[in-house]
PDB file of C-alpha atoms and ligand atoms in Angstrom:
ATOM      1  CA  MET W   1      -9.357   1.263  22.410  1.00 95.00           C
ATOM      2  CA  THR W   2      -9.572   4.776  21.070  1.00 97.00           C
ATOM      3  CA  VAL W   3      -6.834   6.968  19.562  1.00 97.00           C
ATOM      4  CA  ALA W   4      -7.029   9.102  22.698  1.00 98.00           C
ATOM      5  CA  ASP W   5      -6.263   5.994  24.791  1.00 98.00           C
ATOM      6  CA  ILE W   6      -3.204   5.333  22.617  1.00 98.00           C
ATOM      7  CA  VAL W   7      -2.030   8.883  23.084  1.00 98.00           C
ATOM      8  CA  SER W   8      -2.128   8.558  26.874  1.00 98.00           C
ATOM      9  CA  ILE W   9      -0.665   4.997  26.972  1.00 98.00           C
ATOM     10  CA  LEU W  10       2.313   6.037  24.845  1.00 98.00           C
ATOM     11  CA  ASN W  11       2.528   9.562  26.135  1.00 98.00           C
ATOM     12  CA  ALA W  12       2.543  10.381  22.418  1.00 98.00           C
ATOM     13  CA  ARG W  13       2.442  13.767  20.737  1.00 98.00           C
ATOM     14  CA  VAL W  14      -0.352  14.422  18.266  1.00 98.00           C
ATOM     15  CA  LEU W  15       1.093  15.907  15.056  1.00 98.00           C
ATOM     16  CA  CYS W  16      -2.234  16.211  13.241  1.00 97.00           C
ATOM     17  CA  GLY W  17      -5.848  15.026  13.445  1.00 96.00           C
ATOM     18  CA  GLU W  18      -6.356  16.056  17.084  1.00 95.00           C
ATOM     19  CA  ASN W  19     -10.104  16.473  16.384  1.00 95.00           C
ATOM     20  CA  ARG W  20     -10.438  12.719  15.590  1.00 95.00           C
ATOM     21  CA  LEU W  21      -9.044  11.195  18.805  1.00 97.00           C
ATOM     22  CA  ASP W  22     -12.404   9.561  19.658  1.00 97.00           C
ATOM     23  CA  ARG W  23     -12.008   7.058  16.821  1.00 96.00           C
ATOM     24  CA  THR W  24     -11.914   3.352  17.769  1.00 95.00           C
ATOM     25  CA  VAL W  25      -8.910   1.220  16.847  1.00 95.00           C
ATOM     26  CA  HIS W  26      -9.496  -2.551  16.557  1.00 94.00           C
ATOM     27  CA  SER W  27      -6.009  -3.855  15.904  1.00 96.00           C
ATOM     28  CA  ALA W  28      -2.421  -2.866  15.235  1.00 97.00           C
ATOM     29  CA  PHE W  29       0.347  -3.636  12.754  1.00 97.00           C
ATOM     30  CA  CYS W  30       4.000  -2.745  13.052  1.00 97.00           C
ATOM     31  CA  SER W  31       6.324  -2.794  10.046  1.00 96.00           C
ATOM     32  CA  ASP W  32       8.685  -0.679   8.003  1.00 96.00           C
ATOM     33  CA  LEU W  33       7.865  -2.695   4.878  1.00 95.00           C
ATOM     34  CA  MET W  34       5.018  -1.135   2.903  1.00 94.00           C
ATOM     35  CA  SER W  35       4.228  -4.333   1.039  1.00 91.00           C
ATOM     36  CA  ASP W  36       3.773  -6.175   4.321  1.00 93.00           C
ATOM     37  CA  VAL W  37       1.430  -3.421   5.412  1.00 95.00           C
ATOM     38  CA  LEU W  38      -0.430  -3.696   2.094  1.00 94.00           C
ATOM     39  CA  ALA W  39      -0.709  -7.504   2.540  1.00 91.00           C
ATOM     40  CA  PHE W  40      -2.034  -7.642   6.086  1.00 90.00           C
ATOM     41  CA  VAL W  41      -3.619  -4.437   7.286  1.00 90.00           C
ATOM     42  CA  ASN W  42      -7.372  -4.060   7.332  1.00 79.00           C
ATOM     43  CA  GLU W  43      -9.755  -1.370   8.432  1.00 75.00           C
ATOM     44  CA  LYS W  44      -9.527   0.250  11.849  1.00 87.00           C
ATOM     45  CA  THR W  45      -5.917  -0.828  12.179  1.00 94.00           C
ATOM     46  CA  VAL W  46      -3.314   1.515  13.617  1.00 97.00           C
ATOM     47  CA  LEU W  47       0.062   1.423  11.834  1.00 98.00           C
ATOM     48  CA  ILE W  48       3.234   1.644  13.909  1.00 98.00           C
ATOM     49  CA  THR W  49       6.260   2.457  11.745  1.00 98.00           C
ATOM     50  CA  GLY W  50       9.613   4.139  11.513  1.00 96.00           C
ATOM     51  CA  ILE W  51       9.053   5.147   7.867  1.00 95.00           C
ATOM     52  CA  ILE W  52       8.120   8.824   7.584  1.00 95.00           C
ATOM     53  CA  ASN W  53       8.241   9.522   3.876  1.00 93.00           C
ATOM     54  CA  PRO W  54       5.159  10.427   1.713  1.00 92.00           C
ATOM     55  CA  GLN W  55       4.755   6.768   0.701  1.00 93.00           C
ATOM     56  CA  VAL W  56       3.581   5.837   4.164  1.00 95.00           C
ATOM     57  CA  ILE W  57       0.666   8.306   3.772  1.00 95.00           C
ATOM     58  CA  ARG W  58      -0.135   6.880   0.358  1.00 95.00           C
ATOM     59  CA  THR W  59      -0.096   3.413   1.787  1.00 96.00           C
ATOM     60  CA  ALA W  60      -2.422   4.523   4.605  1.00 96.00           C
ATOM     61  CA  GLU W  61      -4.692   6.161   2.015  1.00 95.00           C
ATOM     62  CA  MET W  62      -4.940   2.954  -0.012  1.00 95.00           C
ATOM     63  CA  LEU W  63      -5.945   0.948   3.064  1.00 95.00           C
ATOM     64  CA  ASP W  64      -8.110   3.549   4.800  1.00 94.00           C
ATOM     65  CA  ILE W  65      -5.748   3.508   7.769  1.00 95.00           C
ATOM     66  CA  ARG W  66      -6.917   6.229  10.087  1.00 94.00           C
ATOM     67  CA  CYS W  67      -4.079   6.444  12.600  1.00 97.00           C
ATOM     68  CA  LEU W  68      -0.291   6.336  12.202  1.00 98.00           C
ATOM     69  CA  ILE W  69       2.268   6.130  15.023  1.00 98.00           C
ATOM     70  CA  PHE W  70       5.860   7.166  14.252  1.00 98.00           C
ATOM     71  CA  VAL W  71       8.387   5.662  16.656  1.00 98.00           C
ATOM     72  CA  ARG W  72      11.691   6.798  18.103  1.00 97.00           C
ATOM     73  CA  GLY W  73      10.510  10.434  18.098  1.00 96.00           C
ATOM     74  CA  LYS W  74      10.449  10.571  14.312  1.00 95.00           C
ATOM     75  CA  GLU W  75       8.610  13.466  12.763  1.00 96.00           C
ATOM     76  CA  PRO W  76       7.700  13.701   9.094  1.00 96.00           C
ATOM     77  CA  GLY W  77       8.057  16.922   7.066  1.00 95.00           C
ATOM     78  CA  GLU W  78       5.355  19.534   6.597  1.00 96.00           C
ATOM     79  CA  GLN W  79       4.285  18.123   3.253  1.00 93.00           C
ATOM     80  CA  VAL W  80       3.643  14.692   4.688  1.00 95.00           C
ATOM     81  CA  LEU W  81       1.656  16.132   7.564  1.00 97.00           C
ATOM     82  CA  SER W  82      -0.489  18.333   5.374  1.00 97.00           C
ATOM     83  CA  GLN W  83      -1.222  15.306   3.169  1.00 95.00           C
ATOM     84  CA  ALA W  84      -2.245  13.358   6.249  1.00 97.00           C
ATOM     85  CA  LYS W  85      -4.394  16.227   7.415  1.00 97.00           C
ATOM     86  CA  GLU W  86      -6.130  16.402   4.057  1.00 96.00           C
ATOM     87  CA  LEU W  87      -6.931  12.677   4.245  1.00 95.00           C
ATOM     88  CA  GLY W  88      -8.169  12.871   7.838  1.00 96.00           C
ATOM     89  CA  ILE W  89      -5.396  10.671   9.177  1.00 97.00           C
ATOM     90  CA  THR W  90      -4.307  11.191  12.795  1.00 98.00           C
ATOM     91  CA  VAL W  91      -0.522  11.133  13.160  1.00 98.00           C
ATOM     92  CA  LEU W  92       1.214  10.482  16.458  1.00 98.00           C
ATOM     93  CA  THR W  93       4.841  10.403  17.425  1.00 98.00           C
ATOM     94  CA  THR W  94       6.282   8.671  20.438  1.00 98.00           C
ATOM     95  CA  GLY W  95       9.791   8.690  21.910  1.00 98.00           C
ATOM     96  CA  ASP W  96       9.790   4.908  22.358  1.00 98.00           C
ATOM     97  CA  ALA W  97      11.273   2.572  19.784  1.00 98.00           C
ATOM     98  CA  ALA W  98       8.969   0.104  17.929  1.00 98.00           C
ATOM     99  CA  PHE W  99       9.392  -2.797  20.349  1.00 98.00           C
ATOM    100  CA  THR W 100       8.498  -0.743  23.429  1.00 98.00           C
ATOM    101  CA  THR W 101       5.652   0.990  21.611  1.00 98.00           C
ATOM    102  CA  CYS W 102       4.123  -2.361  20.657  1.00 98.00           C
ATOM    103  CA  GLY W 103       4.701  -3.747  24.124  1.00 98.00           C
ATOM    104  CA  LYS W 104       2.876  -0.927  25.842  1.00 98.00           C
ATOM    105  CA  LEU W 105      -0.127  -1.135  23.521  1.00 98.00           C
ATOM    106  CA  TYR W 106      -0.254  -4.954  23.803  1.00 98.00           C
ATOM    107  CA  GLN W 107      -0.166  -4.730  27.554  1.00 98.00           C
ATOM    108  CA  ALA W 108      -3.071  -2.325  27.410  1.00 98.00           C
ATOM    109  CA  GLY W 109      -5.098  -4.895  25.445  1.00 97.00           C
ATOM    110  CA  LEU W 110      -4.560  -3.985  21.808  1.00 97.00           C
ATOM    111  CA  ARG W 111      -3.870  -6.954  19.538  1.00 96.00           C
ATOM    112  CA  GLY W 112      -2.253  -7.489  16.153  1.00 95.00           C
ATOM    113  CA  VAL W 113      -4.113  -7.971  12.921  1.00 93.00           C
ATOM    114  CA  ALA W 114      -5.051 -11.544  11.975  1.00 88.00           C
ATOM    115  CA  ILE W 115      -2.438 -12.801   9.500  1.00 86.00           C
ATOM    116  CA  GLU W 116      -4.103 -14.418   6.513  1.00 82.00           C
ATOM    117  CA  TRP W 117      -1.855 -15.530   3.693  1.00 80.00           C
ATOM    118  CA  PRO W 118      -2.371 -18.548   1.469  1.00 78.00           C
ATOM    119  CA  GLU W 119       0.243 -21.337   1.601  1.00 69.00           C
ATOM    120  CA  SER W 120       2.410 -20.973  -1.446  1.00 54.00           C
ATOM    121  CA  GLU W 121       1.901 -23.685  -4.035  1.00 53.00           C
ATOM    122  CA  ASP W 122       5.412 -25.066  -4.047  1.00 52.00           C
ATOM    123  CA  GLU W 123       5.471 -25.674  -0.299  1.00 46.00           C
ATOM    124  CA  THR W 124       4.561 -29.096   0.923  1.00 41.00           C
TER     125      THR W 124
ATOM    126  CA  MET P   1     -22.401   1.167 -14.318  1.00 52.00           C
ATOM    127  CA  SER P   2     -20.879   3.542 -16.816  1.00 59.00           C
ATOM    128  CA  MET P   3     -17.718   2.738 -18.735  1.00 85.00           C
ATOM    129  CA  VAL P   4     -14.456   4.253 -17.559  1.00 93.00           C
ATOM    130  CA  HIS P   5     -11.182   4.456 -19.462  1.00 96.00           C
ATOM    131  CA  GLN P   6      -8.224   6.312 -17.980  1.00 97.00           C
ATOM    132  CA  VAL P   7      -4.516   6.227 -18.774  1.00 98.00           C
ATOM    133  CA  TYR P   8      -1.961   7.354 -16.209  1.00 98.00           C
ATOM    134  CA  PRO P   9       1.668   7.888 -17.302  1.00 98.00           C
ATOM    135  CA  VAL P  10       4.073   6.760 -14.555  1.00 98.00           C
ATOM    136  CA  ALA P  11       7.629   8.080 -14.559  1.00 98.00           C
ATOM    137  CA  ALA P  12      10.595   6.025 -13.442  1.00 98.00           C
ATOM    138  CA  ASP P  13      12.163   7.035 -10.092  1.00 96.00           C
ATOM    139  CA  ASP P  14       9.610   9.780  -9.393  1.00 95.00           C
ATOM    140  CA  PHE P  15       8.949   8.968  -5.757  1.00 91.00           C
ATOM    141  CA  THR P  16       7.247  12.280  -4.979  1.00 88.00           C
ATOM    142  CA  ARG P  17       4.374  11.450  -7.366  1.00 93.00           C
ATOM    143  CA  ALA P  18       4.386   7.686  -6.868  1.00 95.00           C
ATOM    144  CA  GLY P  19       0.920   6.554  -5.819  1.00 96.00           C
ATOM    145  CA  GLU P  20      -1.012   9.486  -7.381  1.00 96.00           C
ATOM    146  CA  ALA P  21      -2.466   7.331 -10.130  1.00 98.00           C
ATOM    147  CA  SER P  22      -3.654   4.716  -7.603  1.00 98.00           C
ATOM    148  CA  ALA P  23      -5.161   7.409  -5.368  1.00 97.00           C
ATOM    149  CA  ASP P  24      -7.084   8.751  -8.369  1.00 98.00           C
ATOM    150  CA  ILE P  25      -8.211   5.258  -9.374  1.00 98.00           C
ATOM    151  CA  LYS P  26      -9.469   4.614  -5.874  1.00 97.00           C
ATOM    152  CA  ARG P  27     -11.410   7.916  -5.840  1.00 97.00           C
ATOM    153  CA  ARG P  28     -12.994   7.242  -9.215  1.00 97.00           C
ATOM    154  CA  LEU P  29     -14.088   3.740  -8.280  1.00 97.00           C
ATOM    155  CA  LYS P  30     -15.504   4.988  -5.009  1.00 96.00           C
ATOM    156  CA  GLN P  31     -17.550   7.538  -6.902  1.00 95.00           C
ATOM    157  CA  LEU P  32     -18.864   4.720  -9.099  1.00 94.00           C
ATOM    158  CA  GLY P  33     -20.100   2.980  -5.993  1.00 94.00           C
ATOM    159  CA  VAL P  34     -17.672   0.039  -6.055  1.00 95.00           C
ATOM    160  CA  SER P  35     -17.969  -1.888  -2.768  1.00 95.00           C
ATOM    161  CA  SER P  36     -15.343  -1.191  -0.142  1.00 93.00           C
ATOM    162  CA  ALA P  37     -14.117  -4.825  -0.219  1.00 93.00           C
ATOM    163  CA  VAL P  38     -13.400  -4.700  -3.966  1.00 95.00           C
ATOM    164  CA  LEU P  39     -12.110  -1.104  -3.709  1.00 96.00           C
ATOM    165  CA  ARG P  40      -9.548  -2.203  -1.185  1.00 94.00           C
ATOM    166  CA  ARG P  41      -8.240  -5.083  -3.293  1.00 96.00           C
ATOM    167  CA  VAL P  42      -7.979  -2.847  -6.357  1.00 98.00           C
ATOM    168  CA  ALA P  43      -6.226  -0.119  -4.373  1.00 97.00           C
ATOM    169  CA  VAL P  44      -3.591  -2.518  -2.980  1.00 97.00           C
ATOM    170  CA  ALA P  45      -2.858  -4.110  -6.370  1.00 98.00           C
ATOM    171  CA  SER P  46      -2.848  -0.781  -8.118  1.00 98.00           C
ATOM    172  CA  TYR P  47      -0.479   0.813  -5.655  1.00 98.00           C
ATOM    173  CA  GLU P  48       1.889  -2.200  -5.832  1.00 98.00           C
ATOM    174  CA  VAL P  49       1.960  -2.207  -9.612  1.00 98.00           C
ATOM    175  CA  GLU P  50       2.377   1.574  -9.785  1.00 98.00           C
ATOM    176  CA  LEU P  51       5.288   1.482  -7.352  1.00 98.00           C
ATOM    177  CA  ASN P  52       6.906  -1.251  -9.407  1.00 98.00           C
ATOM    178  CA  LEU P  53       6.731   1.033 -12.427  1.00 98.00           C
ATOM    179  CA  VAL P  54       8.424   3.757 -10.417  1.00 98.00           C
ATOM    180  CA  ILE P  55      11.040   1.552  -8.765  1.00 98.00           C
ATOM    181  CA  HIS P  56      11.847  -1.106 -11.353  1.00 98.00           C
ATOM    182  CA  SER P  57      10.860   0.118 -14.795  1.00 98.00           C
ATOM    183  CA  ASP P  58      12.209   2.728 -17.232  1.00 98.00           C
ATOM    184  CA  GLY P  59       8.763   4.303 -17.257  1.00 98.00           C
ATOM    185  CA  GLY P  60       5.355   3.207 -18.416  1.00 98.00           C
ATOM    186  CA  GLU P  61       1.651   3.657 -17.935  1.00 98.00           C
ATOM    187  CA  LEU P  62      -1.182   2.368 -15.857  1.00 98.00           C
ATOM    188  CA  THR P  63      -4.573   1.981 -17.522  1.00 98.00           C
ATOM    189  CA  LEU P  64      -7.929   1.694 -15.771  1.00 98.00           C
ATOM    190  CA  ASN P  65     -10.901   0.206 -17.588  1.00 97.00           C
ATOM    191  CA  VAL P  66     -14.262  -0.428 -16.040  1.00 97.00           C
ATOM    192  CA  ASP P  67     -16.928  -2.392 -17.871  1.00 94.00           C
ATOM    193  CA  GLN P  68     -19.738  -4.899 -17.152  1.00 89.00           C
ATOM    194  CA  ASP P  69     -17.141  -7.586 -16.358  1.00 88.00           C
ATOM    195  CA  GLY P  70     -15.447  -5.536 -13.670  1.00 96.00           C
ATOM    196  CA  VAL P  71     -12.364  -3.399 -13.085  1.00 98.00           C
ATOM    197  CA  HIS P  72      -9.339  -3.941 -15.314  1.00 98.00           C
ATOM    198  CA  LEU P  73      -5.873  -2.630 -14.515  1.00 98.00           C
ATOM    199  CA  ILE P  74      -3.150  -2.797 -17.090  1.00 98.00           C
ATOM    200  CA  SER P  75       0.470  -1.855 -16.369  1.00 98.00           C
ATOM    201  CA  LYS P  76       2.737  -1.514 -19.387  1.00 98.00           C
ATOM    202  CA  ASP P  77       6.307  -0.324 -19.367  1.00 98.00           C
ATOM    203  CA  VAL P  78       9.156   0.185 -21.819  1.00 98.00           C
ATOM    204  CA  GLY P  79      11.761  -1.940 -20.033  1.00 93.00           C
ATOM    205  CA  PRO P  80      14.013  -3.328 -18.756  1.00 98.00           C
ATOM    206  CA  GLY P  81      11.847  -6.496 -18.561  1.00 98.00           C
ATOM    207  CA  ILE P  82      12.014  -9.389 -16.088  1.00 98.00           C
ATOM    208  CA  PRO P  83      14.459 -12.193 -16.988  1.00 98.00           C
ATOM    209  CA  ASP P  84      12.845 -14.863 -14.739  1.00 98.00           C
ATOM    210  CA  ILE P  85       9.160 -14.348 -13.978  1.00 98.00           C
ATOM    211  CA  ASP P  86       8.864 -17.349 -11.646  1.00 98.00           C
ATOM    212  CA  GLN P  87      11.672 -15.971  -9.536  1.00 98.00           C
ATOM    213  CA  ALA P  88      10.160 -12.458  -9.521  1.00 98.00           C
ATOM    214  CA  MET P  89       6.790 -13.875  -8.404  1.00 98.00           C
ATOM    215  CA  ARG P  90       8.381 -15.602  -5.405  1.00 97.00           C
ATOM    216  CA  GLU P  91       7.713 -13.986  -2.016  1.00 95.00           C
ATOM    217  CA  GLY P  92      10.802 -12.209  -0.787  1.00 95.00           C
ATOM    218  CA  TYR P  93      12.595 -11.879  -4.130  1.00 97.00           C
ATOM    219  CA  SER P  94      13.557  -8.283  -4.773  1.00 97.00           C
ATOM    220  CA  THR P  95      16.099  -6.304  -6.770  1.00 98.00           C
ATOM    221  CA  ALA P  96      15.004  -2.951  -5.256  1.00 97.00           C
ATOM    222  CA  ASN P  97      17.820  -0.478  -4.735  1.00 95.00           C
ATOM    223  CA  GLU P  98      18.822   1.272  -1.513  1.00 94.00           C
ATOM    224  CA  GLU P  99      16.666   4.317  -2.219  1.00 93.00           C
ATOM    225  CA  ALA P 100      13.516   2.231  -2.625  1.00 94.00           C
ATOM    226  CA  ARG P 101      14.370   0.139   0.435  1.00 95.00           C
ATOM    227  CA  SER P 102      14.894   3.221   2.562  1.00 93.00           C
ATOM    228  CA  MET P 103      11.304   4.165   1.730  1.00 92.00           C
ATOM    229  CA  GLY P 104       9.850   0.912   2.845  1.00 95.00           C
ATOM    230  CA  PHE P 105       9.889  -1.026  -0.437  1.00 96.00           C
ATOM    231  CA  GLY P 106      11.781  -4.090  -1.475  1.00 96.00           C
ATOM    232  CA  ALA P 107      10.080  -6.776   0.601  1.00 95.00           C
ATOM    233  CA  GLY P 108       9.507  -8.779  -2.547  1.00 96.00           C
ATOM    234  CA  MET P 109       5.803  -8.962  -1.763  1.00 96.00           C
ATOM    235  CA  GLY P 110       4.346  -6.739  -4.462  1.00 97.00           C
ATOM    236  CA  LEU P 111       3.731  -9.245  -7.201  1.00 98.00           C
ATOM    237  CA  PRO P 112       2.403 -11.913  -4.792  1.00 96.00           C
ATOM    238  CA  ASN P 113       0.143  -9.237  -3.305  1.00 96.00           C
ATOM    239  CA  MET P 114      -1.235  -8.372  -6.727  1.00 98.00           C
ATOM    240  CA  LYS P 115      -1.865 -12.006  -7.579  1.00 97.00           C
ATOM    241  CA  ARG P 116      -3.681 -12.613  -4.349  1.00 96.00           C
ATOM    242  CA  ASN P 117      -5.913  -9.530  -4.621  1.00 96.00           C
ATOM    243  CA  ALA P 118      -6.880  -9.793  -8.296  1.00 98.00           C
ATOM    244  CA  ASP P 119      -9.469 -12.304  -9.553  1.00 98.00           C
ATOM    245  CA  GLN P 120      -7.358 -12.662 -12.680  1.00 98.00           C
ATOM    246  CA  PHE P 121      -3.675 -11.905 -12.972  1.00 98.00           C
ATOM    247  CA  ALA P 122      -1.450 -12.212 -16.028  1.00 98.00           C
ATOM    248  CA  ILE P 123       2.191 -11.139 -16.419  1.00 98.00           C
ATOM    249  CA  GLU P 124       4.243 -11.029 -19.572  1.00 98.00           C
ATOM    250  CA  SER P 125       7.772  -9.796 -19.928  1.00 98.00           C
ATOM    251  CA  GLN P 126      10.554  -9.596 -22.421  1.00 98.00           C
ATOM    252  CA  VAL P 127      14.040  -8.455 -21.523  1.00 98.00           C
ATOM    253  CA  GLY P 128      14.957  -5.293 -23.386  1.00 96.00           C
ATOM    254  CA  LYS P 129      11.319  -4.642 -24.260  1.00 98.00           C
ATOM    255  CA  GLY P 130       9.197  -4.390 -21.168  1.00 98.00           C
ATOM    256  CA  THR P 131       6.656  -5.888 -18.892  1.00 98.00           C
ATOM    257  CA  THR P 132       2.860  -6.012 -19.060  1.00 98.00           C
ATOM    258  CA  ILE P 133       0.625  -6.968 -16.167  1.00 98.00           C
ATOM    259  CA  GLU P 134      -3.133  -7.300 -16.509  1.00 98.00           C
ATOM    260  CA  MET P 135      -5.465  -7.684 -13.574  1.00 98.00           C
ATOM    261  CA  THR P 136      -9.222  -8.076 -13.371  1.00 98.00           C
ATOM    262  CA  PHE P 137     -11.448  -7.586 -10.360  1.00 98.00           C
ATOM    263  CA  LYS P 138     -15.051  -8.785 -10.490  1.00 97.00           C
ATOM    264  CA  LEU P 139     -17.606  -6.322  -9.252  1.00 93.00           C
ATOM    265  CA  ALA P 140     -20.190  -8.642  -7.757  1.00 75.00           C
TER     266      ALA P 140
HETATM  267  N1  LIG F   1       7.796  -3.469 -14.027  1.00 82.67           N
HETATM  268  C1  LIG F   1       8.910  -4.158 -13.742  1.00 82.67           C
HETATM  269  N2  LIG F   1       9.979  -4.060 -14.525  1.00 82.67           N
HETATM  270  C2  LIG F   1      11.129  -4.774 -14.246  1.00 82.67           C
HETATM  271  N3  LIG F   1      11.250  -5.583 -13.163  1.00 82.67           N
HETATM  272  C3  LIG F   1      10.200  -5.717 -12.321  1.00 82.67           C
HETATM  273  C4  LIG F   1       8.969  -5.008 -12.591  1.00 82.67           C
HETATM  274  N4  LIG F   1       8.109  -5.333 -11.613  1.00 82.67           N
HETATM  275  C5  LIG F   1       8.751  -6.205 -10.807  1.00 82.67           C
HETATM  276  N5  LIG F   1      10.011  -6.431 -11.217  1.00 82.67           N
HETATM  277  C6  LIG F   1      11.021  -7.353 -10.636  1.00 82.67           C
HETATM  278  O1  LIG F   1      10.333  -8.294  -9.826  1.00 82.67           O
HETATM  279  C7  LIG F   1      10.828  -8.215  -8.474  1.00 82.67           C
HETATM  280  C8  LIG F   1       9.722  -8.552  -7.510  1.00 82.67           C
HETATM  281  O2  LIG F   1       8.728  -7.535  -7.525  1.00 82.67           O
HETATM  282  P1  LIG F   1       7.798  -7.297  -6.264  1.00 82.67           P
HETATM  283  O3  LIG F   1       6.865  -6.206  -6.530  1.00 82.67           O
HETATM  284  O4  LIG F   1       7.186  -8.648  -5.880  1.00 82.67           O
HETATM  285  O5  LIG F   1       8.841  -6.916  -5.115  1.00 82.67           O
HETATM  286  P2  LIG F   1       9.633  -5.568  -4.894  1.00 82.67           P
HETATM  287  O6  LIG F   1       9.037  -4.478  -5.712  1.00 82.67           O
HETATM  288  O7  LIG F   1      11.087  -5.817  -5.110  1.00 82.67           O
HETATM  289  O8  LIG F   1       9.350  -5.289  -3.365  1.00 82.67           O
HETATM  290  P3  LIG F   1       7.931  -4.802  -2.725  1.00 82.67           P
HETATM  291  O9  LIG F   1       6.948  -4.833  -3.790  1.00 82.67           O
HETATM  292  O10 LIG F   1       7.651  -5.780  -1.640  1.00 82.67           O
HETATM  293  O11 LIG F   1       8.232  -3.453  -2.185  1.00 82.67           O
HETATM  294  C9  LIG F   1      11.409  -6.800  -8.365  1.00 82.67           C
HETATM  295  O12 LIG F   1      12.375  -6.699  -7.333  1.00 82.67           O
HETATM  296  C10 LIG F   1      12.038  -6.643  -9.742  1.00 82.67           C
HETATM  297  O13 LIG F   1      13.267  -7.334  -9.854  1.00 82.67           O
HETATM  298 MG1  LIG F   2       6.978  -4.150  -5.730  1.00 82.67          MG
END
């Protein structure tokens, strides 16, 4: 699936990075918890989130996330968008809430990232 | 590979600059030709430890050293220290305040994330004095 496909499936608005819509997305992850994102996301993953502060861009930068989808019509400030632009990250916003956003993409064939986390030592 | 030594001061509660040190560390290591797999693990651990300095500490510094053995990250702060390290290391344990939570932090996954991504992880803390975390990432 490409970012352009996502735009049309979600009827999303492109806030920046419209010149990179041909990029392929392999999987998706949806969370408002940056540490969960940092634990599970790998390359070519699209991040679906309701967090629109600068930390979400930093998190994306750390993980080489190339596409962000903000839900419930949320739009970040100018500073966040220019930071995203600088890093070559495509930012979309959709009117749907997270559940519906994920449902539409899942139905279209996109799947979640594989969750790999070691069993903690004190669990039996 | 050439030696690198960089010290980044990290201010408490400065959310606008939080992550700048880690972004710079990632850039530098990329320039040095560190593989993307290692780069990614360093970036995640570095960002987590830097955010902890911002959110939980009274200020401190993050140090990057690169030598033949690999990449070393050292986080050192001036307090308040962690009373129970075992508890702090547990997934889901967090004392993050509302401000930090509203920005997507406070899952209690930072320290477990660091431990998982680093090849070596050591944490030392004294209440009233501060916390030191040392992580090593092998280059090969
Ligand atoms: N440098 C520090 N100084 C004092 N306390 C710390 C420090 N780093 C971590 N802690 C304590 O350890 C707890 C767990 O840290 P951890 O990074 O795992 O989770 P978190 O920061 O609360 O949430 P997350 O990292 O998932 O956003 C913190 O909530 C805090 O109580
Ligand atoms: Mg943390």
